């Protein structure tokens, strides 16, 4: 029996009066991997170590927009990222998709960190 979505993070942002809902789920992650020819783990690792690339964030946002905004383009994603609220919303969606979990010994689990 299937349970709820294990990986699905959502966040919304209002840019110039329009609300955009970002969904980071398996489809968005696979889309990012296809678009960048890099694994999600590699991209997340770069971001966690402050080595992230703006092109990675733009692809993450673009893929995250497509579920609710199927006409979204890379240019739109870049425009949204030009706003502080846009970057923050992407980070929130990633964090919601991969919440930090604690092991029984109190240490963080192996969740992929959100963008900084």
PDB file of C-alpha atoms in Angstrom:
ATOM      1  CA  UNK A   1       0.000   0.000   0.000  1.00  0.00           C
ATOM      2  CA  UNK A   2       1.367   3.410  -0.956  1.00  0.00           C
ATOM      3  CA  UNK A   3       1.907   6.053   1.686  1.00  0.00           C
ATOM      4  CA  UNK A   4       2.119   9.833   1.318  1.00  0.00           C
ATOM      5  CA  UNK A   5       4.744  11.597  -0.749  1.00  0.00           C
ATOM      6  CA  UNK A   6       8.104  11.081   0.879  1.00  0.00           C
ATOM      7  CA  UNK A   7       9.763  13.763  -1.193  1.00  0.00           C
ATOM      8  CA  UNK A   8       7.594  16.749  -1.946  1.00  0.00           C
ATOM      9  CA  UNK A   9       8.379  20.230  -0.843  1.00  0.00           C
ATOM     10  CA  UNK A  10       6.234  23.230  -1.648  1.00  0.00           C
ATOM     11  CA  UNK A  11       6.689  26.947  -1.235  1.00  0.00           C
ATOM     12  CA  UNK A  12       5.006  29.959  -2.772  1.00  0.00           C
ATOM     13  CA  UNK A  13       6.314  33.383  -3.627  1.00  0.00           C
ATOM     14  CA  UNK A  14       4.582  36.536  -4.837  1.00  0.00           C
ATOM     15  CA  UNK A  15       6.544  38.427  -7.486  1.00  0.00           C
ATOM     16  CA  UNK A  16       5.094  41.609  -8.975  1.00  0.00           C
ATOM     17  CA  UNK A  17       1.610  40.649  -7.778  1.00  0.00           C
ATOM     18  CA  UNK A  18       1.634  37.098  -9.178  1.00  0.00           C
ATOM     19  CA  UNK A  19       1.827  34.027  -6.931  1.00  0.00           C
ATOM     20  CA  UNK A  20       4.135  31.227  -8.034  1.00  0.00           C
ATOM     21  CA  UNK A  21       4.000  27.835  -6.320  1.00  0.00           C
ATOM     22  CA  UNK A  22       7.217  25.816  -6.379  1.00  0.00           C
ATOM     23  CA  UNK A  23       7.020  22.033  -5.966  1.00  0.00           C
ATOM     24  CA  UNK A  24      10.173  20.003  -5.444  1.00  0.00           C
ATOM     25  CA  UNK A  25       9.219  16.371  -5.979  1.00  0.00           C
ATOM     26  CA  UNK A  26      10.657  13.385  -7.823  1.00  0.00           C
ATOM     27  CA  UNK A  27       9.576  14.804 -11.190  1.00  0.00           C
ATOM     28  CA  UNK A  28      11.298  18.115 -10.518  1.00  0.00           C
ATOM     29  CA  UNK A  29      14.436  16.365  -9.268  1.00  0.00           C
ATOM     30  CA  UNK A  30      14.584  14.110 -12.330  1.00  0.00           C
ATOM     31  CA  UNK A  31      14.032  17.133 -14.556  1.00  0.00           C
ATOM     32  CA  UNK A  32      16.937  18.951 -12.902  1.00  0.00           C
ATOM     33  CA  UNK A  33      19.170  15.920 -13.384  1.00  0.00           C
ATOM     34  CA  UNK A  34      18.177  15.684 -17.061  1.00  0.00           C
ATOM     35  CA  UNK A  35      18.647  19.411 -17.676  1.00  0.00           C
ATOM     36  CA  UNK A  36      22.038  19.631 -15.953  1.00  0.00           C
ATOM     37  CA  UNK A  37      23.396  16.163 -16.701  1.00  0.00           C
ATOM     38  CA  UNK A  38      24.345  16.020 -12.999  1.00  0.00           C
ATOM     39  CA  UNK A  39      22.983  13.974 -10.135  1.00  0.00           C
ATOM     40  CA  UNK A  40      20.806  15.673  -7.541  1.00  0.00           C
ATOM     41  CA  UNK A  41      23.280  14.570  -4.857  1.00  0.00           C
ATOM     42  CA  UNK A  42      26.127  16.347  -6.665  1.00  0.00           C
ATOM     43  CA  UNK A  43      24.110  19.545  -7.086  1.00  0.00           C
ATOM     44  CA  UNK A  44      22.921  19.493  -3.454  1.00  0.00           C
ATOM     45  CA  UNK A  45      26.472  18.813  -2.279  1.00  0.00           C
ATOM     46  CA  UNK A  46      27.759  21.851  -4.155  1.00  0.00           C
ATOM     47  CA  UNK A  47      25.036  24.017  -2.641  1.00  0.00           C
ATOM     48  CA  UNK A  48      25.674  22.715   0.870  1.00  0.00           C
ATOM     49  CA  UNK A  49      29.346  23.638   0.521  1.00  0.00           C
ATOM     50  CA  UNK A  50      28.643  27.118  -0.890  1.00  0.00           C
ATOM     51  CA  UNK A  51      29.826  25.951  -4.319  1.00  0.00           C
ATOM     52  CA  UNK A  52      26.389  26.066  -5.928  1.00  0.00           C
ATOM     53  CA  UNK A  53      25.952  27.554  -9.365  1.00  0.00           C
ATOM     54  CA  UNK A  54      23.242  30.026 -10.308  1.00  0.00           C
ATOM     55  CA  UNK A  55      22.438  27.860 -13.308  1.00  0.00           C
ATOM     56  CA  UNK A  56      21.667  24.978 -10.927  1.00  0.00           C
ATOM     57  CA  UNK A  57      19.282  27.155  -8.907  1.00  0.00           C
ATOM     58  CA  UNK A  58      17.626  28.385 -12.083  1.00  0.00           C
ATOM     59  CA  UNK A  59      17.060  24.796 -13.260  1.00  0.00           C
ATOM     60  CA  UNK A  60      15.742  23.772  -9.818  1.00  0.00           C
ATOM     61  CA  UNK A  61      13.280  26.660  -9.800  1.00  0.00           C
ATOM     62  CA  UNK A  62      12.245  26.048 -13.408  1.00  0.00           C
ATOM     63  CA  UNK A  63      11.512  22.375 -12.755  1.00  0.00           C
ATOM     64  CA  UNK A  64       9.789  23.251  -9.476  1.00  0.00           C
ATOM     65  CA  UNK A  65       7.475  25.678 -11.256  1.00  0.00           C
ATOM     66  CA  UNK A  66       6.355  23.315 -14.013  1.00  0.00           C
ATOM     67  CA  UNK A  67       3.788  21.346 -11.960  1.00  0.00           C
ATOM     68  CA  UNK A  68       1.638  24.427 -11.327  1.00  0.00           C
ATOM     69  CA  UNK A  69       2.923  26.703 -14.087  1.00  0.00           C
ATOM     70  CA  UNK A  70       3.449  24.463 -17.142  1.00  0.00           C
ATOM     71  CA  UNK A  71       4.338  27.418 -19.376  1.00  0.00           C
ATOM     72  CA  UNK A  72       7.211  28.509 -17.094  1.00  0.00           C
ATOM     73  CA  UNK A  73      10.517  29.109 -18.858  1.00  0.00           C
ATOM     74  CA  UNK A  74      14.132  29.241 -17.737  1.00  0.00           C
ATOM     75  CA  UNK A  75      13.976  32.989 -18.306  1.00  0.00           C
ATOM     76  CA  UNK A  76      11.026  33.289 -15.903  1.00  0.00           C
ATOM     77  CA  UNK A  77      12.915  31.209 -13.336  1.00  0.00           C
ATOM     78  CA  UNK A  78      15.921  33.516 -13.668  1.00  0.00           C
ATOM     79  CA  UNK A  79      13.694  36.570 -13.308  1.00  0.00           C
ATOM     80  CA  UNK A  80      12.129  35.175 -10.116  1.00  0.00           C
ATOM     81  CA  UNK A  81      15.583  34.406  -8.704  1.00  0.00           C
ATOM     82  CA  UNK A  82      16.490  38.070  -9.189  1.00  0.00           C
ATOM     83  CA  UNK A  83      14.289  38.800  -6.170  1.00  0.00           C
ATOM     84  CA  UNK A  84      15.409  37.911  -2.637  1.00  0.00           C
ATOM     85  CA  UNK A  85      11.981  36.366  -2.020  1.00  0.00           C
ATOM     86  CA  UNK A  86      12.458  34.108  -5.060  1.00  0.00           C
ATOM     87  CA  UNK A  87      15.735  32.663  -3.810  1.00  0.00           C
ATOM     88  CA  UNK A  88      14.242  32.209  -0.336  1.00  0.00           C
ATOM     89  CA  UNK A  89      11.189  30.384  -1.728  1.00  0.00           C
ATOM     90  CA  UNK A  90      13.380  27.914  -3.645  1.00  0.00           C
ATOM     91  CA  UNK A  91      15.381  27.241  -0.485  1.00  0.00           C
ATOM     92  CA  UNK A  92      12.175  26.674   1.493  1.00  0.00           C
ATOM     93  CA  UNK A  93      10.805  24.245  -1.110  1.00  0.00           C
ATOM     94  CA  UNK A  94      14.058  22.251  -1.084  1.00  0.00           C
ATOM     95  CA  UNK A  95      14.122  22.214   2.726  1.00  0.00           C
ATOM     96  CA  UNK A  96      10.501  21.026   2.814  1.00  0.00           C
ATOM     97  CA  UNK A  97      11.307  18.223   0.356  1.00  0.00           C
ATOM     98  CA  UNK A  98      14.251  17.043   2.438  1.00  0.00           C
ATOM     99  CA  UNK A  99      13.516  17.816   6.092  1.00  0.00           C
ATOM    100  CA  UNK A 100      16.327  17.294   8.550  1.00  0.00           C
ATOM    101  CA  UNK A 101      15.717  14.155  10.542  1.00  0.00           C
ATOM    102  CA  UNK A 102      17.445  13.160  13.740  1.00  0.00           C
ATOM    103  CA  UNK A 103      18.780   9.687  14.401  1.00  0.00           C
ATOM    104  CA  UNK A 104      18.242   8.044  17.776  1.00  0.00           C
ATOM    105  CA  UNK A 105      21.678   9.379  18.813  1.00  0.00           C
ATOM    106  CA  UNK A 106      20.528  12.965  18.156  1.00  0.00           C
ATOM    107  CA  UNK A 107      22.533  13.501  14.966  1.00  0.00           C
ATOM    108  CA  UNK A 108      21.015  14.786  11.753  1.00  0.00           C
ATOM    109  CA  UNK A 109      19.965  12.163   9.261  1.00  0.00           C
ATOM    110  CA  UNK A 110      21.016  11.890   5.649  1.00  0.00           C
ATOM    111  CA  UNK A 111      18.537  14.367   4.262  1.00  0.00           C
ATOM    112  CA  UNK A 112      19.921  16.500   1.450  1.00  0.00           C
ATOM    113  CA  UNK A 113      20.507  20.041   2.703  1.00  0.00           C
ATOM    114  CA  UNK A 114      18.646  23.001   1.282  1.00  0.00           C
ATOM    115  CA  UNK A 115      20.369  25.689  -0.718  1.00  0.00           C
ATOM    116  CA  UNK A 116      21.988  28.448   1.259  1.00  0.00           C
TER     117      UNK A 116
END
